[in-house]
N, CA, C and O atoms as a Tinker XYZ file with bonds, in Angstrom:
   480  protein
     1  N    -10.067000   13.656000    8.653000    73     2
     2  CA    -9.022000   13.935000    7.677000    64     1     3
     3  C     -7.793000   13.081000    8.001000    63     2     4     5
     4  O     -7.082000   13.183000    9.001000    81     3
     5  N     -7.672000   12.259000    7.028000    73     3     6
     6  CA    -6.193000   11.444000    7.213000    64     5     7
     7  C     -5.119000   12.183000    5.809000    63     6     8     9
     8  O     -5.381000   12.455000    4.637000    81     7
     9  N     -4.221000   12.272000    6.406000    73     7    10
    10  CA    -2.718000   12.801000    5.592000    64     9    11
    11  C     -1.525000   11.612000    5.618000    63    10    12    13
    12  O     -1.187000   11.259000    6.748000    81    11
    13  N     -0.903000   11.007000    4.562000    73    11    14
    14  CA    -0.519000    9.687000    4.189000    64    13    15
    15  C      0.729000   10.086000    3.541000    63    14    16    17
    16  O      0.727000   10.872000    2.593000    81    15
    17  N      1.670000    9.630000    3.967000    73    15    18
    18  CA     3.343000    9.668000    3.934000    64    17    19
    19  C      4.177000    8.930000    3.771000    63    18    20    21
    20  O      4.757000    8.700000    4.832000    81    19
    21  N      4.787000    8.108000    2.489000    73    19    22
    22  CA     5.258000    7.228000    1.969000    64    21    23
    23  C      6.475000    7.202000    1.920000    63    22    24    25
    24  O      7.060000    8.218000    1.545000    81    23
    25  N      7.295000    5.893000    2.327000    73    23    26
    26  CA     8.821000    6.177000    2.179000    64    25    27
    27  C      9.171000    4.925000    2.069000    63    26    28    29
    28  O      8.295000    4.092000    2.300000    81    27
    29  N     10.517000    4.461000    1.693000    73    27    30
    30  CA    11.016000    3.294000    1.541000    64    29    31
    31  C     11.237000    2.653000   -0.157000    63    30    32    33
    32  O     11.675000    1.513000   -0.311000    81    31
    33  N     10.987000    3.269000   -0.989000    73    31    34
    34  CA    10.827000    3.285000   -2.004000    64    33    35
    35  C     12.524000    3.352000   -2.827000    63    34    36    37
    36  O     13.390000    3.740000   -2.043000    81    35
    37  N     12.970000    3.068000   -4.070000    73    35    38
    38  CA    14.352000    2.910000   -4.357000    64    37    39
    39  C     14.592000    2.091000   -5.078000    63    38    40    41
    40  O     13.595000    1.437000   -5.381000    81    39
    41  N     15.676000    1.719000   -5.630000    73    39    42
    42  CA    16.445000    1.065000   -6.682000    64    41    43
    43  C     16.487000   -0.507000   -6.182000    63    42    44    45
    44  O     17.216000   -0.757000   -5.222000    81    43
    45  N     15.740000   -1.570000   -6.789000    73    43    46
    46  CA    16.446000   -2.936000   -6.281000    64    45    47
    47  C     16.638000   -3.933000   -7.621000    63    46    48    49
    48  O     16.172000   -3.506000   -8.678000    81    47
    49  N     17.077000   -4.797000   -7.622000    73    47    50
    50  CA    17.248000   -6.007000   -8.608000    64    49    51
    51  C     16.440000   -7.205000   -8.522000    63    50    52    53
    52  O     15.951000   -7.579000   -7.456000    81    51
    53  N     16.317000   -7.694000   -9.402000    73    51    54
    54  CA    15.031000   -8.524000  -10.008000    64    53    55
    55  C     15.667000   -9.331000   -8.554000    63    54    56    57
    56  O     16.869000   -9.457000   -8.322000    81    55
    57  N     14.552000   -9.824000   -7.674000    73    55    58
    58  CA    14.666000  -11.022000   -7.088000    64    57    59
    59  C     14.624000  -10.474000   -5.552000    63    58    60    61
    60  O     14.384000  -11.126000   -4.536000    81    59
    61  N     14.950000   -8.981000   -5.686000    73    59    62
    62  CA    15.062000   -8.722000   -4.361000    64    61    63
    63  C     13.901000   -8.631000   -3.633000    63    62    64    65
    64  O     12.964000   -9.373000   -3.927000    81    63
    65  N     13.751000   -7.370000   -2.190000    73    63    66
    66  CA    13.178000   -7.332000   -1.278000    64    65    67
    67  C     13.035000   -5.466000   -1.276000    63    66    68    69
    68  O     13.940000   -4.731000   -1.670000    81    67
    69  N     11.521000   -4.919000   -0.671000    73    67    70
    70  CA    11.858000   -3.829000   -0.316000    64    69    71
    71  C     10.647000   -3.685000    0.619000    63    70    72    73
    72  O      9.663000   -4.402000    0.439000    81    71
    73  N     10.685000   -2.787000    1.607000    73    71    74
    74  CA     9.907000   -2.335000    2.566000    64    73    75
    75  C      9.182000   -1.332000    2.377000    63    74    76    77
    76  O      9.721000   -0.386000    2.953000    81    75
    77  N      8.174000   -0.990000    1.841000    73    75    78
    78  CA     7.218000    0.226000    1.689000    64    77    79
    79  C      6.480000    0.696000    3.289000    63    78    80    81
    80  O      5.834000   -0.091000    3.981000    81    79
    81  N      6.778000    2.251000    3.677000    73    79    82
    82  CA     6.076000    2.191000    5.129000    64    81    83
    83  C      5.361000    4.011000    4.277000    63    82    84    85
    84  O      5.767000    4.773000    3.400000    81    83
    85  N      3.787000    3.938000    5.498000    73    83    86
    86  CA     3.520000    4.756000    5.142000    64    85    87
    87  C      3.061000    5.377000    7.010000    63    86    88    89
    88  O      2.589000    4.594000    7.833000    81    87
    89  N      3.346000    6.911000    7.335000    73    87    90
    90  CA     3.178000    7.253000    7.958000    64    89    91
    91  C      1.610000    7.848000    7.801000    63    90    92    93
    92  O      1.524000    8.756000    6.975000    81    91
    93  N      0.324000    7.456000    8.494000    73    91    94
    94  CA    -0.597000    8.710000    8.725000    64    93    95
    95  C     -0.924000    9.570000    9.734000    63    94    96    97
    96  O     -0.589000    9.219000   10.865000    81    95
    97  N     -1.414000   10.461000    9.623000    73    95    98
    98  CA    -1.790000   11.264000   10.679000    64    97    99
    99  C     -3.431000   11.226000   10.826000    63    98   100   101
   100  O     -4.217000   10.656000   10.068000    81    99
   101  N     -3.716000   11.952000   11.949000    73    99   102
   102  CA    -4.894000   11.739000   12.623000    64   101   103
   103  C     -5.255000   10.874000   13.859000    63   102   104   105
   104  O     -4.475000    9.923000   13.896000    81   103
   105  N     -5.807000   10.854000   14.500000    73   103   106
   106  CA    -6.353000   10.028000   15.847000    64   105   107
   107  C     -7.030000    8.622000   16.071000    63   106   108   109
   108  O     -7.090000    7.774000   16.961000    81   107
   109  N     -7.578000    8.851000   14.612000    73   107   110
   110  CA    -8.302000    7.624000   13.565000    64   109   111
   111  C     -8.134000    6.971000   13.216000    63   110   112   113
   112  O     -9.077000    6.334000   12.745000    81   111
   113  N     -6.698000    6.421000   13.075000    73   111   114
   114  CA    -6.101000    6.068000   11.777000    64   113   115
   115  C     -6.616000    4.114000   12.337000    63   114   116   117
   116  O     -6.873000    3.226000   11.523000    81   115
   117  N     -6.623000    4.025000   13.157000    73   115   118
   118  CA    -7.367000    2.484000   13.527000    64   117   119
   119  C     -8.373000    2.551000   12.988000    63   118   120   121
   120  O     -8.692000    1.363000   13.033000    81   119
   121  N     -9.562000    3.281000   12.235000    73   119   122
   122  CA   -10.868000    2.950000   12.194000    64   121   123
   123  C    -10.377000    2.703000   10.263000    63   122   124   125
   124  O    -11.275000    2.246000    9.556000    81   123
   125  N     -9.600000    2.885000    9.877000    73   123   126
   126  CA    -9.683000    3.414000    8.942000    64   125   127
   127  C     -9.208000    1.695000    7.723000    63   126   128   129
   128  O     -8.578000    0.798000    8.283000    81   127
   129  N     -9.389000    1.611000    7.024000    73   127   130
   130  CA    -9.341000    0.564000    5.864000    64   129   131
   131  C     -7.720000    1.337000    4.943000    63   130   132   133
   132  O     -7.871000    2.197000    4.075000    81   131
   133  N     -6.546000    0.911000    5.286000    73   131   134
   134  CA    -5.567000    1.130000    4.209000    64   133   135
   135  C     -5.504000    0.461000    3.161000    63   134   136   137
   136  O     -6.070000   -0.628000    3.064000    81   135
   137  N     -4.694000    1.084000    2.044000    73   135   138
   138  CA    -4.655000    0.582000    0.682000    64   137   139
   139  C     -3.015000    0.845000    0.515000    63   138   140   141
   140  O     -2.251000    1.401000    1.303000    81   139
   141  N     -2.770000    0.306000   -0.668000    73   139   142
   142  CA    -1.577000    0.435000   -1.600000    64   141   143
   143  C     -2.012000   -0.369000   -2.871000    63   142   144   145
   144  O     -2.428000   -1.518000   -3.023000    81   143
   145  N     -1.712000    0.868000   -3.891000    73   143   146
   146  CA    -1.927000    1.040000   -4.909000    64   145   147
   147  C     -0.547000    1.519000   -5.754000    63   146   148   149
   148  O      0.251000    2.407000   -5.452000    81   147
   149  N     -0.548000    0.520000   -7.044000    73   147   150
   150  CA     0.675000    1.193000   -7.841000    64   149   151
   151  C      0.343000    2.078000   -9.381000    63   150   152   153
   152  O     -0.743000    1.993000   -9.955000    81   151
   153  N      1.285000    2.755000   -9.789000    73   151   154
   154  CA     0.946000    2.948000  -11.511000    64   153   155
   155  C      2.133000    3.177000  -11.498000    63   154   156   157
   156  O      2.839000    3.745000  -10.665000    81   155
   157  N      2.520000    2.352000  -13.219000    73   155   158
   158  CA     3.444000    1.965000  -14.061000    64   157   159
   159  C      3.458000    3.298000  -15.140000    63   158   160   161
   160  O      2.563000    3.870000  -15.763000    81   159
   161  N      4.239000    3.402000  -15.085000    73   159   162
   162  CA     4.571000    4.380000  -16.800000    64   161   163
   163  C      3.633000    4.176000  -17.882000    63   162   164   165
   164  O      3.719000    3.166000  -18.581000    81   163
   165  N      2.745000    5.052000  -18.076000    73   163   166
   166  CA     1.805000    4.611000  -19.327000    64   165   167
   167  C      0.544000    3.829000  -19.172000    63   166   168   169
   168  O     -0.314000    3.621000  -20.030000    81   167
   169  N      0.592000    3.284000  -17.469000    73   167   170
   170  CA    -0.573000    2.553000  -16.962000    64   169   171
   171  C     -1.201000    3.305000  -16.172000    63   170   172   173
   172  O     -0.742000    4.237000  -15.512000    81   171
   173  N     -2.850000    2.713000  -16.244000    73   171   174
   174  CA    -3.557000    3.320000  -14.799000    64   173   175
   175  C     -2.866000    2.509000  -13.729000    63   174   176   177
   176  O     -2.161000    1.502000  -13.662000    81   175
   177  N     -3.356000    3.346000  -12.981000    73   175   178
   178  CA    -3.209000    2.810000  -11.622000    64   177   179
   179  C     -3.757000    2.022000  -11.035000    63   178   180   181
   180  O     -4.977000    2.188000  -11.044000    81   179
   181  N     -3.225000    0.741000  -10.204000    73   179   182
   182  CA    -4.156000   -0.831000   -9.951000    64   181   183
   183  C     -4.009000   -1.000000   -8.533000    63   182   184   185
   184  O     -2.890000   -0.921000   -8.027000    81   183
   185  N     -4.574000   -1.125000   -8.153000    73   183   186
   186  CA    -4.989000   -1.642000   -6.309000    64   185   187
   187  C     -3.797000   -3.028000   -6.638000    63   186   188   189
   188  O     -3.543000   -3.783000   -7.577000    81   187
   189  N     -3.226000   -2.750000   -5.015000    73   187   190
   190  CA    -2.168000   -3.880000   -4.660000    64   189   191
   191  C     -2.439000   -4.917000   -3.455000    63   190   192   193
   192  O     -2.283000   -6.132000   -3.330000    81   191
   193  N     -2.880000   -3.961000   -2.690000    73   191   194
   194  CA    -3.235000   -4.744000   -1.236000    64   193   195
   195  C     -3.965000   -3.611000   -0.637000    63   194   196   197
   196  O     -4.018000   -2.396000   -0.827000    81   195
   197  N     -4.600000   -4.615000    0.295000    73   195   198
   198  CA    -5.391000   -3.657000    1.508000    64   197   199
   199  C     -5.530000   -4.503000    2.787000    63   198   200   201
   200  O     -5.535000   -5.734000    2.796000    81   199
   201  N     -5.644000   -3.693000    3.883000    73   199   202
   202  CA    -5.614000   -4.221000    5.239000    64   201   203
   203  C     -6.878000   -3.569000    6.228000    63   202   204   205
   204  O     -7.231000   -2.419000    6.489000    81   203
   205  N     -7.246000   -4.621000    6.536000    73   203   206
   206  CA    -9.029000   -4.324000    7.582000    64   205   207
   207  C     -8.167000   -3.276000    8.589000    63   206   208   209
   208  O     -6.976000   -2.970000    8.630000    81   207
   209  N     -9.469000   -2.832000    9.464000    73   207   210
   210  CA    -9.165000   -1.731000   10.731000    64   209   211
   211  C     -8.251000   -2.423000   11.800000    63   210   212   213
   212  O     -7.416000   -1.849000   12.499000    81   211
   213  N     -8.565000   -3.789000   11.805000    73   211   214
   214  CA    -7.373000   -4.662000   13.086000    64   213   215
   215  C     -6.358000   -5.398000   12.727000    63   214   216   217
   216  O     -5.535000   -5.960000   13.450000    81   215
   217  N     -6.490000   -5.366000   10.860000    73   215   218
   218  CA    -5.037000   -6.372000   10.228000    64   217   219
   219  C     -5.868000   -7.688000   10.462000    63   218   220   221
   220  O     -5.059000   -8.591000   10.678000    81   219
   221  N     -7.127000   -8.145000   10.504000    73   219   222
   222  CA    -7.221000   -9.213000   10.349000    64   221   223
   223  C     -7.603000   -9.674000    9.174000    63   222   224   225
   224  O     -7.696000  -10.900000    9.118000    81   223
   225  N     -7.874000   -9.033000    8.140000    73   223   226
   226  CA    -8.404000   -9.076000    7.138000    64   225   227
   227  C     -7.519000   -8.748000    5.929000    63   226   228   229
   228  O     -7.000000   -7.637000    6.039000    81   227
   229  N     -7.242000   -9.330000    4.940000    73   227   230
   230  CA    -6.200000   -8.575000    3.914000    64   229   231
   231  C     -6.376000   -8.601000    2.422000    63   230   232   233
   232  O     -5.787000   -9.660000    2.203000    81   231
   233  N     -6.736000   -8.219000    1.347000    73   231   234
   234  CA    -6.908000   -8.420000    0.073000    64   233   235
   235  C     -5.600000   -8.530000   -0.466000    63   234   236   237
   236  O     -4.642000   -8.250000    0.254000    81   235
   237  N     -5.378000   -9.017000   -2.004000    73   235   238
   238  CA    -3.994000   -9.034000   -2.847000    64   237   239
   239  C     -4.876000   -8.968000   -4.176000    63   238   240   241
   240  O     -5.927000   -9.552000   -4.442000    81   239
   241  N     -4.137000   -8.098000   -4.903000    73   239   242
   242  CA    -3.822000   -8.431000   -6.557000    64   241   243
   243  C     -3.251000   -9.918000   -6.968000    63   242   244   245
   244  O     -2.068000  -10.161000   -6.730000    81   243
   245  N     -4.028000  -10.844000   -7.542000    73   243   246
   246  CA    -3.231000  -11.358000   -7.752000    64   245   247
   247  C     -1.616000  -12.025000   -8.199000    63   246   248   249
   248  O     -1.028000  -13.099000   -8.070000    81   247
   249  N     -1.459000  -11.241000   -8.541000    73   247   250
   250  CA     0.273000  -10.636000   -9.774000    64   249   251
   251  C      1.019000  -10.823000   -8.362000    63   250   252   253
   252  O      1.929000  -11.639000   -8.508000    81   251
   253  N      0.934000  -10.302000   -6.937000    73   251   254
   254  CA     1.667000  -10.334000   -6.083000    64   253   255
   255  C      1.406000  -10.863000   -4.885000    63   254   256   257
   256  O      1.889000  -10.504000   -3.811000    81   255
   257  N      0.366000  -12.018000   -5.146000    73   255   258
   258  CA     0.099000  -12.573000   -4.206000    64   257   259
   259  C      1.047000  -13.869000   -3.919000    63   258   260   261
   260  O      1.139000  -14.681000   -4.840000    81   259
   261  N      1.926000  -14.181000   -2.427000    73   259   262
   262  CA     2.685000  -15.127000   -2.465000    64   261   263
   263  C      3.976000  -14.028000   -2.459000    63   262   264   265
   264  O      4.871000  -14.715000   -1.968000    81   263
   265  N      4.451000  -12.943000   -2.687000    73   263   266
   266  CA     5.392000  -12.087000   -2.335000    64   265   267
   267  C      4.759000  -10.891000   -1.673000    63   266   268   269
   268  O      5.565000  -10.484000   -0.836000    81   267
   269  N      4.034000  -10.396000   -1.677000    73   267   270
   270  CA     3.936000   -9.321000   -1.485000    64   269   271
   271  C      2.829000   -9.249000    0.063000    63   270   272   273
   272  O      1.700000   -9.737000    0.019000    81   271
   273  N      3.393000   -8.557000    1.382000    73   271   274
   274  CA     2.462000   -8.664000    3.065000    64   273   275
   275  C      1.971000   -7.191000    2.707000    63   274   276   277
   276  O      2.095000   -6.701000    1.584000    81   275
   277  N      1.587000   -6.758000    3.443000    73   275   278
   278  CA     0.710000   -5.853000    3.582000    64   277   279
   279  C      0.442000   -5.990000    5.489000    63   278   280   281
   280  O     -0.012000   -7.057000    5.902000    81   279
   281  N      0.735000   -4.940000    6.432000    73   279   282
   282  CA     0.090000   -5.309000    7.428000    64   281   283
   283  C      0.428000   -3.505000    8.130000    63   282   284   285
   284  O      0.777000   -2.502000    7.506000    81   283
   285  N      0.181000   -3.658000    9.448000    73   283   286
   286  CA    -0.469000   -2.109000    9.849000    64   285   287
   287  C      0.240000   -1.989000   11.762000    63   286   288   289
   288  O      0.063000   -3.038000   12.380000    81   287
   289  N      0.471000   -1.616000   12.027000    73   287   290
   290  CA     1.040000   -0.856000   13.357000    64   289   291
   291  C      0.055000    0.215000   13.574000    63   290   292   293
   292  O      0.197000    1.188000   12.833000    81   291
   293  N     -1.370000    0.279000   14.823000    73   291   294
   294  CA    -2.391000    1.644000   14.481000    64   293   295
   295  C     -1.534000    2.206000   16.082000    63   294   296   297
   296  O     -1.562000    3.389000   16.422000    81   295
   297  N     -1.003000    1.395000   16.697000    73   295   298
   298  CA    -0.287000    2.177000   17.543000    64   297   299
   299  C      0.810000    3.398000   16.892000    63   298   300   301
   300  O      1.057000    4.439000   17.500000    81   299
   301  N      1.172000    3.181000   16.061000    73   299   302
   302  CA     2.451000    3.905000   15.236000    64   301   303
   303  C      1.937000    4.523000   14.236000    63   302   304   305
   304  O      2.576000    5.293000   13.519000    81   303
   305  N      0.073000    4.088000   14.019000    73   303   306
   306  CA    -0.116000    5.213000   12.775000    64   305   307
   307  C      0.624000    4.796000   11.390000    63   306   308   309
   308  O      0.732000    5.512000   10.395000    81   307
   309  N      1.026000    3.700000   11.527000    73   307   310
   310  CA     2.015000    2.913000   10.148000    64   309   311
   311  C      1.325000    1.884000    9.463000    63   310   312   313
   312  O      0.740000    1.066000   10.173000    81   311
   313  N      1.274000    1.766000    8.375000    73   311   314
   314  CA     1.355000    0.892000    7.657000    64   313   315
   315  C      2.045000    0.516000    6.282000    63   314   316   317
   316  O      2.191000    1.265000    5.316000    81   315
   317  N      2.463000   -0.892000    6.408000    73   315   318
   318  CA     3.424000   -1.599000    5.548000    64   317   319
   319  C      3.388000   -2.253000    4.420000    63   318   320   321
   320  O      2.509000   -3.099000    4.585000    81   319
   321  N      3.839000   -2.367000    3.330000    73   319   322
   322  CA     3.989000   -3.305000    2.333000    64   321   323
   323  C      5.842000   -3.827000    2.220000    63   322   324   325
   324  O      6.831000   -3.137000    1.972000    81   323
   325  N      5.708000   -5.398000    2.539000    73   323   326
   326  CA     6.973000   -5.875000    2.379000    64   325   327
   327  C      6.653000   -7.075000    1.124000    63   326   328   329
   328  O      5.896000   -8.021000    0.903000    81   327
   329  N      7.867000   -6.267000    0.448000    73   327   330
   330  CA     7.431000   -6.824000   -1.679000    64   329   331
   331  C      8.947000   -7.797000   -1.279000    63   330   332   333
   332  O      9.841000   -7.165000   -0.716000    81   331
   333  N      9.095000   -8.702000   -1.461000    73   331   334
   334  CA     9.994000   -9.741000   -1.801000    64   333   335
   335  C      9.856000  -10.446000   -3.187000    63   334   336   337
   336  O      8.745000  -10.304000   -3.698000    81   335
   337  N     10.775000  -11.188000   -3.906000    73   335   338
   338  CA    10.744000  -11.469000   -5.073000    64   337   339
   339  C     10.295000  -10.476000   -5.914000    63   338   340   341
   340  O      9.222000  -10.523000   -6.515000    81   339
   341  N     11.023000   -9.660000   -5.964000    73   339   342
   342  CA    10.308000   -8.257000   -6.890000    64   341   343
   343  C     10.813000   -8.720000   -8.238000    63   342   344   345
   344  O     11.825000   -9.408000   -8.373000    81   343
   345  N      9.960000   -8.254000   -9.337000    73   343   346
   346  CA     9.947000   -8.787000  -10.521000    64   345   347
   347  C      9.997000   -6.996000  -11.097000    63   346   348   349
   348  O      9.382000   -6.051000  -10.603000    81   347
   349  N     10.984000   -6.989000  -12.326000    73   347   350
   350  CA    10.989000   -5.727000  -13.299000    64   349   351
   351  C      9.437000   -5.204000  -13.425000    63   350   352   353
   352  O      9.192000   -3.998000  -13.391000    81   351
   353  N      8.631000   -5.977000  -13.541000    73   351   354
   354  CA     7.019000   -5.520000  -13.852000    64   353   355
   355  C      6.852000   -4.703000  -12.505000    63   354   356   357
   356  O      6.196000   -3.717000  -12.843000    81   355
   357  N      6.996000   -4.655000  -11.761000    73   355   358
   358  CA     6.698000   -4.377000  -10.517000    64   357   359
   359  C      7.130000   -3.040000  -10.132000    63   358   360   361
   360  O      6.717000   -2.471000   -9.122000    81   359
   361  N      7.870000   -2.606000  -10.859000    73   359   362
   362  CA     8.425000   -1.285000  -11.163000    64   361   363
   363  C      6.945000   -0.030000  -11.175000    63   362   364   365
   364  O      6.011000   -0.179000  -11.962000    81   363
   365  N      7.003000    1.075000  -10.220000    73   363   366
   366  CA     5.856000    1.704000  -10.416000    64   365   367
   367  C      5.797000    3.147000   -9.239000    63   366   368   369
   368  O      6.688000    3.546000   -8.488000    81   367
   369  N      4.868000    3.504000   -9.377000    73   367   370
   370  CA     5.190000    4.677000   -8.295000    64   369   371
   371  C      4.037000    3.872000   -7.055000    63   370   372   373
   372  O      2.847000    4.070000   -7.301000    81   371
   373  N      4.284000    3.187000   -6.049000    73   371   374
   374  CA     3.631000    3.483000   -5.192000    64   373   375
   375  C      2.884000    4.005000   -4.352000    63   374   376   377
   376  O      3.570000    4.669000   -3.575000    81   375
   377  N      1.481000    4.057000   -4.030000    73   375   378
   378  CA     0.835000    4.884000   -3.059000    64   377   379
   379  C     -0.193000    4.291000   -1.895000    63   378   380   381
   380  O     -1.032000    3.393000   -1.971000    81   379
   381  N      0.100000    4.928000   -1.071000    73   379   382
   382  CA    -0.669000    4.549000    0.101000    64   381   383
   383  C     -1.884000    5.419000    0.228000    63   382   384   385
   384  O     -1.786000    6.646000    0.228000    81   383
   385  N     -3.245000    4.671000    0.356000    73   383   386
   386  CA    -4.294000    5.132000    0.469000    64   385   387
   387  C     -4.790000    4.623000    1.988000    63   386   388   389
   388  O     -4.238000    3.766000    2.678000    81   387
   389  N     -6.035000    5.428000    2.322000    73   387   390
   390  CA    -6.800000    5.064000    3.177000    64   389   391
   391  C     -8.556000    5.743000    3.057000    63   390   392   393
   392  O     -8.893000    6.887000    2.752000    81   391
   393  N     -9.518000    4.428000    3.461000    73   391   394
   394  CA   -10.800000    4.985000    3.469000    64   393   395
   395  C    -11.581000    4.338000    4.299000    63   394   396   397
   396  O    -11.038000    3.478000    4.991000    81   395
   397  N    -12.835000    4.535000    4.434000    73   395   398
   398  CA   -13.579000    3.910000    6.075000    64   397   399
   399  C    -14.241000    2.317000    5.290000    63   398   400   401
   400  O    -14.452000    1.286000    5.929000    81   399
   401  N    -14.509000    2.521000    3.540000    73   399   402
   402  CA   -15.405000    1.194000    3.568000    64   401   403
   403  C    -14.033000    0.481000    2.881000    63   402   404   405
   404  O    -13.104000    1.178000    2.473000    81   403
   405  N    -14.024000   -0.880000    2.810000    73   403   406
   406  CA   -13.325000   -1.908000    2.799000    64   405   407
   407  C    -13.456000   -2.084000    0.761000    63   406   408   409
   408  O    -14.466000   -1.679000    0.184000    81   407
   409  N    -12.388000   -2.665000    0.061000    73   407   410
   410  CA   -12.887000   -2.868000   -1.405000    64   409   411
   411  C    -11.682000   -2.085000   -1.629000    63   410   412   413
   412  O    -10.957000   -1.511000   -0.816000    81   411
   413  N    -11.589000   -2.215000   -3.397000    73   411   414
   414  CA   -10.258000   -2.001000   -4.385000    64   413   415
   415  C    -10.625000   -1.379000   -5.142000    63   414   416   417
   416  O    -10.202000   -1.447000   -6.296000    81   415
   417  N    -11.609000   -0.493000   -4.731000    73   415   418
   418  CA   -11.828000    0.990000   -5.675000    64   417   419
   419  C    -11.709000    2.439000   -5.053000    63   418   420   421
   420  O    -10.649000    2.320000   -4.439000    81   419
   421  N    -11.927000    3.091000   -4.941000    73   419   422
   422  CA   -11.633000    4.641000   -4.870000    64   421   423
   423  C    -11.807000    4.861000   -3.370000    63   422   424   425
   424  O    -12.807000    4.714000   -2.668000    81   423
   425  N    -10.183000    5.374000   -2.969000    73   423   426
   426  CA   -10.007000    5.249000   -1.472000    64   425   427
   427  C    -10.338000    6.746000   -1.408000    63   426   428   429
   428  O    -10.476000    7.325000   -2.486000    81   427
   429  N    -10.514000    7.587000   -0.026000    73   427   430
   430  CA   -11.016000    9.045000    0.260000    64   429   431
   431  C     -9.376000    9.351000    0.237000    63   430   432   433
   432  O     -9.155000   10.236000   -0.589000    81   431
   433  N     -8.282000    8.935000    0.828000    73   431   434
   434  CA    -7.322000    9.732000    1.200000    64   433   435
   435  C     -5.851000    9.304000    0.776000    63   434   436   437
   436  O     -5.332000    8.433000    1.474000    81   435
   437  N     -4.919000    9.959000   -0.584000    73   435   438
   438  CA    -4.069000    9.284000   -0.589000    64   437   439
   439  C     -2.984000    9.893000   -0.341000    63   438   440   441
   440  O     -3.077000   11.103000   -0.135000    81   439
   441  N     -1.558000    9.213000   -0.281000    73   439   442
   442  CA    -0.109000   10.126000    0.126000    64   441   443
   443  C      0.256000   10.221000   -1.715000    63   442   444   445
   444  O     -0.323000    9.700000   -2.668000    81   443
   445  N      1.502000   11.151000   -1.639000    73   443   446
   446  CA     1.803000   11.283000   -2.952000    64   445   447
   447  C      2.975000   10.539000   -3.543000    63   446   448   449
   448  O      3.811000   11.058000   -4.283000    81   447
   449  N      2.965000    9.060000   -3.086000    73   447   450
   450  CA     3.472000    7.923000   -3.729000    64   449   451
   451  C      5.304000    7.962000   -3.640000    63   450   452   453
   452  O      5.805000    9.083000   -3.542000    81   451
   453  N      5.908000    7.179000   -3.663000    73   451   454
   454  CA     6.995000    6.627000   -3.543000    64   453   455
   455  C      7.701000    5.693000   -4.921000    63   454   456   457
   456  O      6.908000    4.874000   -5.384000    81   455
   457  N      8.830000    5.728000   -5.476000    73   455   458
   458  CA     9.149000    5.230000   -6.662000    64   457   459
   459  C      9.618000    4.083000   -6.278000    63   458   460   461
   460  O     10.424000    4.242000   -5.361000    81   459
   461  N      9.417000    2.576000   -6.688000    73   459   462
   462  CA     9.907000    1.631000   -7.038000    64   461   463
   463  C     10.225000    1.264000   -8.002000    63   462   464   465
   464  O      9.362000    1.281000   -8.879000    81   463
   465  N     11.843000    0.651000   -8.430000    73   463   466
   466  CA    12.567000    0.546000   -9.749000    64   465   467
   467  C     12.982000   -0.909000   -9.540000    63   466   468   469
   468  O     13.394000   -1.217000   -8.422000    81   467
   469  N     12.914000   -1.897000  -10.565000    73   467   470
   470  CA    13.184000   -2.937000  -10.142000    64   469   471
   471  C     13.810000   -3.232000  -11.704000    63   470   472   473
   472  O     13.175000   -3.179000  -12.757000    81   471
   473  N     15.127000   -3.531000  -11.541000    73   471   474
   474  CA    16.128000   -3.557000  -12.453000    64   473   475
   475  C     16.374000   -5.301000  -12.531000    63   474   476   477
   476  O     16.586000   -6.062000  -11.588000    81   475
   477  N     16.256000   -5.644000  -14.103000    73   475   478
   478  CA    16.373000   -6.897000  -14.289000    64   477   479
   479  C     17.889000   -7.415000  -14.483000    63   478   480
   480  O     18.113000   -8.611000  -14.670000    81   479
C-alpha cells in the first residue's frame, strides 16, 4: 500500500517556474514506478511524466517535453516535477501516482492532486 501527498501547487504567470513534490509513504516506495498526471477543466485526465524505480528511466507527454523534469529522492520517499516555461494550457489539477509496472495508463495508487493556475 502506497499513500501519495502532493504539494507545491499555486498561482504562476505564463513563462514561469513551479516545483510539484509528492510525499509517499510505505517502505517500498523504491520498487515502485511514479507518475504525474494532470486534468484540465472539462478534460480527462492525461499522463505527464513518469520515473523508473532508480530515476534512470523517464517518459514525457510530449506538450511538455523540453520544460517539464520529473525525478525521485527514494531516500526521502519524494518525488518531483519541476514545470518551467509554464504555458496557460498547463493549468490543471495535478496528481501524483504510483504503480509496480512501468507505462502511461492506469497507475494502482494515487494522491488527491494539487492545483496549478497559470495566468497569461
Amino acid at each position: 500500500q502506497v499513500q501519495l501527498v502532493e504539494s507545491g501547487g499555486g498561482l504562476v504567470q505564463a513563462g514561469g517556474s513551479v516545483r510539484l513534490s509528492c510525499a509517499a509513504s510505505g517502505r517500498t516506495f523504491s520498487r515502485y514506478v511514479m507518475g504525474w498526471f494532470r486534468q484540465a477543466p472539462g478534460k480527462e485526465r492525461e499522463f505527464v511524466a513518469a520515473i523508473a524505480w532508480r530515476g534512470t528511466r523517464t517518459d514525457y507527454v510530449d506538450s511538455v517535453k523540453g520544460r517539464f523534469t520529473i525525478s525521485r529522492d527514494n531516500a526521502k520517499n519524494q518525488v518531483y516535477l519541476q514545470m518551467n516555461s509554464l504555458k496557460p494550457e498547463d493549468t490543471a489539477v495535478y496528481y501524483c501516482a504510483a504503480d509496480q509496472d512501468w507505462g502511461r495508463g492506469e497507475y494502482a495508487y494515487w494522491g488527491r492532486g494539487t492545483q496549478v493556475t497559470v495566468s497569461s
